[in-house]
Each structure stands twice: as structure tokens, then as C-alpha cells.
PDB file of C-alpha atoms in Angstrom:
ATOM      1  CA  MET A  23    -130.552 -55.385 107.742  1.00  0.00           C
ATOM      2  CA  THR A  24    -127.708 -56.795 105.672  1.00  0.00           C
ATOM      3  CA  THR A  25    -125.368 -54.652 103.608  1.00  0.00           C
ATOM      4  CA  THR A  26    -124.579 -55.396  99.973  1.00  0.00           C
ATOM      5  CA  ASP A  27    -121.354 -57.137 101.054  1.00  0.00           C
ATOM      6  CA  GLY A  28    -123.044 -59.342 103.678  1.00  0.00           C
ATOM      7  CA  ARG A  29    -122.387 -57.454 106.909  1.00  0.00           C
ATOM      8  CA  ASP A  30    -125.290 -57.452 109.324  1.00  0.00           C
ATOM      9  CA  ARG A  31    -126.454 -54.273 110.984  1.00  0.00           C
ATOM     10  CA  PRO A  32    -128.077 -54.741 114.417  1.00  0.00           C
ATOM     11  CA  ASP A  33    -131.836 -54.917 114.614  1.00  0.00           C
ATOM     12  CA  GLY A  34    -133.248 -51.443 115.194  1.00  0.00           C
ATOM     13  CA  HIS A  35    -135.383 -52.808 118.035  1.00  0.00           C
ATOM     14  CA  ALA A  36    -132.681 -54.817 119.813  1.00  0.00           C
ATOM     15  CA  GLY A  37    -132.029 -54.462 123.534  1.00  0.00           C
ATOM     16  CA  GLU A  38    -129.060 -52.469 124.702  1.00  0.00           C
ATOM     17  CA  ARG A  39    -126.545 -55.302 125.050  1.00  0.00           C
ATOM     18  CA  GLU A  40    -127.549 -56.896 121.784  1.00  0.00           C
ATOM     19  CA  MET A  41    -127.344 -53.509 120.052  1.00  0.00           C
ATOM     20  CA  LEU A  42    -123.869 -52.731 121.416  1.00  0.00           C
ATOM     21  CA  GLU A  43    -122.592 -56.198 120.536  1.00  0.00           C
ATOM     22  CA  GLY A  44    -124.165 -56.000 117.104  1.00  0.00           C
ATOM     23  CA  TRP A  45    -122.551 -52.630 116.258  1.00  0.00           C
ATOM     24  CA  LEU A  46    -119.174 -53.837 117.483  1.00  0.00           C
ATOM     25  CA  GLU A  47    -119.474 -56.948 115.291  1.00  0.00           C
ATOM     26  CA  PHE A  48    -120.565 -54.813 112.338  1.00  0.00           C
ATOM     27  CA  HIS A  49    -117.490 -52.605 112.693  1.00  0.00           C
ATOM     28  CA  ARG A  50    -115.187 -55.589 113.048  1.00  0.00           C
ATOM     29  CA  ALA A  51    -116.620 -57.025 109.854  1.00  0.00           C
ATOM     30  CA  THR A  52    -116.249 -53.646 108.140  1.00  0.00           C
ATOM     31  CA  LEU A  53    -112.507 -53.538 108.794  1.00  0.00           C
ATOM     32  CA  ALA A  54    -112.121 -57.061 107.496  1.00  0.00           C
ATOM     33  CA  ALA A  55    -114.126 -56.135 104.356  1.00  0.00           C
ATOM     34  CA  LYS A  56    -111.864 -53.135 103.707  1.00  0.00           C
ATOM     35  CA  CYS A  57    -108.900 -55.489 103.603  1.00  0.00           C
ATOM     36  CA  GLU A  58    -110.410 -58.194 101.442  1.00  0.00           C
ATOM     37  CA  GLY A  59    -108.762 -59.076  98.145  1.00  0.00           C
ATOM     38  CA  LEU A  60    -105.491 -57.222  98.788  1.00  0.00           C
ATOM     39  CA  ASP A  61    -102.041 -58.839  99.005  1.00  0.00           C
ATOM     40  CA  ASP A  62     -99.481 -58.072 101.698  1.00  0.00           C
ATOM     41  CA  LYS A  63     -97.890 -55.359  99.571  1.00  0.00           C
ATOM     42  CA  ARG A  64    -101.159 -53.458  99.063  1.00  0.00           C
ATOM     43  CA  LEU A  65    -102.125 -53.922 102.724  1.00  0.00           C
ATOM     44  CA  ARG A  66     -98.877 -52.148 103.671  1.00  0.00           C
ATOM     45  CA  GLU A  67     -99.502 -49.126 101.464  1.00  0.00           C
ATOM     46  CA  ALA A  68     -99.600 -45.916 103.468  1.00  0.00           C
ATOM     47  CA  SER A  69    -102.577 -43.598 103.155  1.00  0.00           C
ATOM     48  CA  VAL A  70    -101.137 -40.192 102.557  1.00  0.00           C
ATOM     49  CA  PRO A  71     -97.505 -39.249 103.097  1.00  0.00           C
ATOM     50  CA  PRO A  72     -96.083 -38.374 105.531  1.00  0.00           C
ATOM     51  CA  SER A  73     -98.525 -40.719 107.378  1.00  0.00           C
ATOM     52  CA  ASP A  74     -97.457 -44.311 107.407  1.00  0.00           C
ATOM     53  CA  LEU A  75    -100.932 -45.528 108.351  1.00  0.00           C
ATOM     54  CA  SER A  76    -101.872 -48.719 106.431  1.00  0.00           C
ATOM     55  CA  LEU A  77    -104.601 -51.345 106.457  1.00  0.00           C
ATOM     56  CA  LEU A  78    -102.137 -53.867 107.921  1.00  0.00           C
ATOM     57  CA  GLY A  79    -101.225 -51.400 110.632  1.00  0.00           C
ATOM     58  CA  LEU A  80    -104.887 -50.811 111.428  1.00  0.00           C
ATOM     59  CA  VAL A  81    -105.560 -54.525 111.853  1.00  0.00           C
ATOM     60  CA  ARG A  82    -102.508 -54.898 114.105  1.00  0.00           C
ATOM     61  CA  HIS A  83    -103.648 -51.829 116.057  1.00  0.00           C
ATOM     62  CA  LEU A  84    -107.157 -53.204 116.590  1.00  0.00           C
ATOM     63  CA  ALA A  85    -105.681 -56.500 117.812  1.00  0.00           C
ATOM     64  CA  GLU A  86    -103.826 -54.467 120.493  1.00  0.00           C
ATOM     65  CA  VAL A  87    -106.964 -52.515 121.323  1.00  0.00           C
ATOM     66  CA  GLU A  88    -109.117 -55.672 121.657  1.00  0.00           C
ATOM     67  CA  ARG A  89    -106.464 -57.195 123.928  1.00  0.00           C
ATOM     68  CA  GLY A  90    -106.103 -54.064 126.048  1.00  0.00           C
ATOM     69  CA  TRP A  91    -109.787 -53.407 126.750  1.00  0.00           C
ATOM     70  CA  PHE A  92    -111.133 -56.891 127.068  1.00  0.00           C
ATOM     71  CA  ARG A  93    -108.243 -58.897 128.409  1.00  0.00           C
ATOM     72  CA  ARG A  94    -106.440 -56.334 130.549  1.00  0.00           C
ATOM     73  CA  VAL A  95    -109.252 -53.965 131.617  1.00  0.00           C
ATOM     74  CA  LEU A  96    -112.305 -56.234 131.706  1.00  0.00           C
ATOM     75  CA  ALA A  97    -110.702 -59.482 132.829  1.00  0.00           C
ATOM     76  CA  ASP A  98    -107.469 -58.257 134.450  1.00  0.00           C
ATOM     77  CA  GLU A  99    -105.400 -60.776 132.456  1.00  0.00           C
ATOM     78  CA  ASP A 100    -101.688 -60.198 132.682  1.00  0.00           C
ATOM     79  CA  VAL A 101    -100.917 -60.347 128.987  1.00  0.00           C
ATOM     80  CA  PRO A 102     -98.078 -58.541 127.199  1.00  0.00           C
ATOM     81  CA  ARG A 103     -98.564 -56.200 124.326  1.00  0.00           C
ATOM     82  CA  ILE A 104     -98.502 -57.917 120.946  1.00  0.00           C
ATOM     83  CA  TYR A 105     -96.662 -55.440 118.718  1.00  0.00           C
ATOM     84  CA  CYS A 106     -95.937 -52.343 120.807  1.00  0.00           C
ATOM     85  CA  THR A 107     -92.707 -52.000 122.750  1.00  0.00           C
ATOM     86  CA  GLU A 108     -91.072 -49.314 124.859  1.00  0.00           C
ATOM     87  CA  ALA A 109     -88.778 -48.594 121.898  1.00  0.00           C
ATOM     88  CA  ASP A 110     -91.772 -48.329 119.561  1.00  0.00           C
ATOM     89  CA  PRO A 111     -95.013 -47.626 121.465  1.00  0.00           C
ATOM     90  CA  ASP A 112     -96.808 -47.482 118.108  1.00  0.00           C
ATOM     91  CA  GLY A 113     -95.285 -50.712 116.876  1.00  0.00           C
ATOM     92  CA  ASP A 114     -98.726 -51.974 115.954  1.00  0.00           C
ATOM     93  CA  LEU A 115     -98.923 -49.279 113.330  1.00  0.00           C
ATOM     94  CA  HIS A 116     -95.410 -50.017 112.029  1.00  0.00           C
ATOM     95  CA  PRO A 117     -95.301 -53.523 110.542  1.00  0.00           C
ATOM     96  CA  ALA A 118     -91.830 -54.717 109.653  1.00  0.00           C
ATOM     97  CA  PRO A 119     -91.106 -56.162 106.194  1.00  0.00           C
ATOM     98  CA  ASP A 120     -91.426 -59.732 107.536  1.00  0.00           C
ATOM     99  CA  HIS A 121     -94.823 -59.137 109.193  1.00  0.00           C
ATOM    100  CA  THR A 122     -97.621 -60.709 107.173  1.00  0.00           C
ATOM    101  CA  TRP A 123    -101.328 -60.284 106.747  1.00  0.00           C
ATOM    102  CA  GLU A 124    -101.839 -63.932 107.611  1.00  0.00           C
ATOM    103  CA  GLU A 125    -100.220 -63.472 110.990  1.00  0.00           C
ATOM    104  CA  ALA A 126    -101.889 -60.112 111.731  1.00  0.00           C
ATOM    105  CA  TYR A 127    -105.307 -61.395 110.738  1.00  0.00           C
ATOM    106  CA  ALA A 128    -104.966 -64.569 112.836  1.00  0.00           C
ATOM    107  CA  THR A 129    -103.802 -62.512 115.832  1.00  0.00           C
ATOM    108  CA  TRP A 130    -106.657 -60.036 115.417  1.00  0.00           C
ATOM    109  CA  GLN A 131    -109.253 -62.808 115.077  1.00  0.00           C
ATOM    110  CA  GLY A 132    -107.786 -64.585 118.148  1.00  0.00           C
ATOM    111  CA  GLU A 133    -108.136 -61.383 120.211  1.00  0.00           C
ATOM    112  CA  ILE A 134    -111.688 -60.910 118.984  1.00  0.00           C
ATOM    113  CA  ALA A 135    -112.577 -64.483 119.932  1.00  0.00           C
ATOM    114  CA  ARG A 136    -111.132 -63.998 123.420  1.00  0.00           C
ATOM    115  CA  ALA A 137    -112.943 -60.626 123.768  1.00  0.00           C
ATOM    116  CA  ARG A 138    -116.252 -62.337 122.849  1.00  0.00           C
ATOM    117  CA  GLU A 139    -115.645 -65.046 125.497  1.00  0.00           C
ATOM    118  CA  LEU A 140    -114.835 -62.540 128.201  1.00  0.00           C
ATOM    119  CA  ALA A 141    -117.775 -60.320 127.392  1.00  0.00           C
ATOM    120  CA  ALA A 142    -120.187 -63.257 127.249  1.00  0.00           C
ATOM    121  CA  ALA A 143    -119.020 -64.300 130.747  1.00  0.00           C
ATOM    122  CA  THR A 144    -119.691 -60.777 132.065  1.00  0.00           C
ATOM    123  CA  PRO A 145    -123.213 -60.796 133.543  1.00  0.00           C
ATOM    124  CA  SER A 146    -124.177 -57.193 133.065  1.00  0.00           C
ATOM    125  CA  LEU A 147    -123.234 -54.115 131.087  1.00  0.00           C
ATOM    126  CA  ASP A 148    -122.878 -52.449 134.486  1.00  0.00           C
ATOM    127  CA  THR A 149    -120.142 -54.878 135.605  1.00  0.00           C
ATOM    128  CA  VAL A 150    -116.916 -53.010 136.176  1.00  0.00           C
ATOM    129  CA  GLY A 151    -113.832 -54.702 134.820  1.00  0.00           C
ATOM    130  CA  ALA A 152    -111.442 -56.404 137.226  1.00  0.00           C
ATOM    131  CA  GLY A 153    -108.461 -54.578 135.730  1.00  0.00           C
ATOM    132  CA  ARG A 154    -107.449 -51.017 135.123  1.00  0.00           C
ATOM    133  CA  HIS A 155    -106.629 -49.053 131.976  1.00  0.00           C
ATOM    134  CA  ARG A 156    -103.002 -47.882 131.839  1.00  0.00           C
ATOM    135  CA  SER A 157    -104.317 -44.491 132.994  1.00  0.00           C
ATOM    136  CA  GLY A 158    -105.416 -46.119 136.247  1.00  0.00           C
ATOM    137  CA  THR A 159    -109.141 -45.907 135.501  1.00  0.00           C
ATOM    138  CA  THR A 160    -111.714 -48.696 135.672  1.00  0.00           C
ATOM    139  CA  HIS A 161    -114.549 -49.147 133.219  1.00  0.00           C
ATOM    140  CA  ASN A 162    -117.786 -51.115 133.009  1.00  0.00           C
ATOM    141  CA  LEU A 163    -118.650 -53.346 130.046  1.00  0.00           C
ATOM    142  CA  ARG A 164    -121.055 -50.755 128.598  1.00  0.00           C
ATOM    143  CA  TRP A 165    -118.265 -48.205 128.453  1.00  0.00           C
ATOM    144  CA  ILE A 166    -115.866 -50.708 126.886  1.00  0.00           C
ATOM    145  CA  TYR A 167    -118.379 -51.662 124.191  1.00  0.00           C
ATOM    146  CA  THR A 168    -119.146 -48.024 123.440  1.00  0.00           C
ATOM    147  CA  HIS A 169    -115.425 -47.160 123.275  1.00  0.00           C
ATOM    148  CA  MET A 170    -114.700 -50.133 121.033  1.00  0.00           C
ATOM    149  CA  ILE A 171    -117.495 -49.069 118.614  1.00  0.00           C
ATOM    150  CA  GLU A 172    -116.014 -45.569 118.544  1.00  0.00           C
ATOM    151  CA  GLU A 173    -112.478 -46.920 118.059  1.00  0.00           C
ATOM    152  CA  TYR A 174    -113.510 -49.136 115.124  1.00  0.00           C
ATOM    153  CA  ALA A 175    -115.726 -46.473 113.563  1.00  0.00           C
ATOM    154  CA  ARG A 176    -112.886 -43.934 113.619  1.00  0.00           C
ATOM    155  CA  HIS A 177    -110.385 -46.387 112.147  1.00  0.00           C
ATOM    156  CA  ASN A 178    -112.893 -47.666 109.597  1.00  0.00           C
ATOM    157  CA  GLY A 179    -113.051 -44.104 108.306  1.00  0.00           C
ATOM    158  CA  HIS A 180    -109.298 -44.258 107.856  1.00  0.00           C
ATOM    159  CA  ALA A 181    -109.652 -47.666 106.207  1.00  0.00           C
ATOM    160  CA  ASP A 182    -112.195 -46.287 103.768  1.00  0.00           C
ATOM    161  CA  LEU A 183    -109.764 -43.582 102.593  1.00  0.00           C
ATOM    162  CA  ILE A 184    -106.790 -45.949 102.462  1.00  0.00           C
ATOM    163  CA  ARG A 185    -108.667 -48.533 100.417  1.00  0.00           C
ATOM    164  CA  GLU A 186    -110.020 -45.965  98.041  1.00  0.00           C
ATOM    165  CA  ARG A 187    -106.530 -44.643  97.472  1.00  0.00           C
ATOM    166  CA  ILE A 188    -105.178 -48.150  96.879  1.00  0.00           C
ATOM    167  CA  ASP A 189    -107.651 -49.330  94.213  1.00  0.00           C
ATOM    168  CA  GLY A 190    -110.604 -47.025  94.147  1.00  0.00           C
ATOM    169  CA  ALA A 191    -112.850 -49.446  96.060  1.00  0.00           C
ATOM    170  CA  THR A 192    -115.580 -47.768  98.103  1.00  0.00           C
ATOM    171  CA  GLY A 193    -118.509 -49.159  99.999  1.00  0.00           C
ATOM    172  CA  GLU A 194    -120.939 -48.726 102.847  1.00  0.00           C
TER     173      GLU A 194
END
């Protein structure tokens, strides 16, 4: 089923892996749709003071999340954080004035592409990742997919509210 803005929902009769991948793709596309048509200034607008949460911050955050779960936990790649530092552990959510949508979007899409590659190379949803979460725990691909869907769904709720506040746009 396709939404009015062209996002595809997974087939209601899909197998488990196809269903999980489909919902993750749907939520990735939803965040992108919430950001469409806005310039850098509008993408930086905070939701509700005192919160400084913005659409640009959410995209940067999801780039970090994609990298963490797929590259570090699933594949055990030794990659640094993109935006977060010891001085600002939430640096993904705090874009500086010189940080642009173009850069954030390209970074996010690059992390999504790498996540897709790593997941496609993983033979089973039961395969436990070669790396560990910063908490020390390991996770199988099924858990990672489920968590990523939850992560995007939660933040897409934030994105809905932010976008509606910016210009009144709502959607499915």
C-alpha cells in the first residue's frame, strides 16, 4: 500500500524479514518526507522551548543511530561517532550554525546505504552481531531491526509535531 506522498507500507502478508525491512524503510522515508521543502533555517527551528530539538538535529541523530547499530554492533566496525563528542554527547542534536542540511542528509543517506549492505550480508535475523553496544550487550539482527523501527517511529512523532509547528504541514 502506498501513502498519498509515495511512501510504501510493507505488504501485510510479507515474511518476517521483509516486513521488518519494509517498516524500517517506511520510517526512514517518513523522516525524509517531514523535512522536504524546508530550507536550512526552517530545519533548525526548535520544536517547543526550552527543547532545542529540530528536524536537522533528528536527521543527524538518526545518522548516528544507524552507524551505531549497524556498523558498530552488527558488523563490529571501528568507526568514530559522527557528531557526538565527549564534550557534547548529544552533539548530533545540536547542529552548529555552519552545519547544513545538505551535509546532514548526505551523511544520513550514507549511513543508511551502509546499514542496508551490512544487513543484506547477514544471513539470518537470528545472527548475533559481531560487535557490542556501548552497554556491553550483543544483539541479533531481528532485535536491531525492531529497535530501529521503534527509534524512527518515536522520532517521527517528534518530527510530526516540529513540522506542524513550522508551517502547519501534517500527513500520515
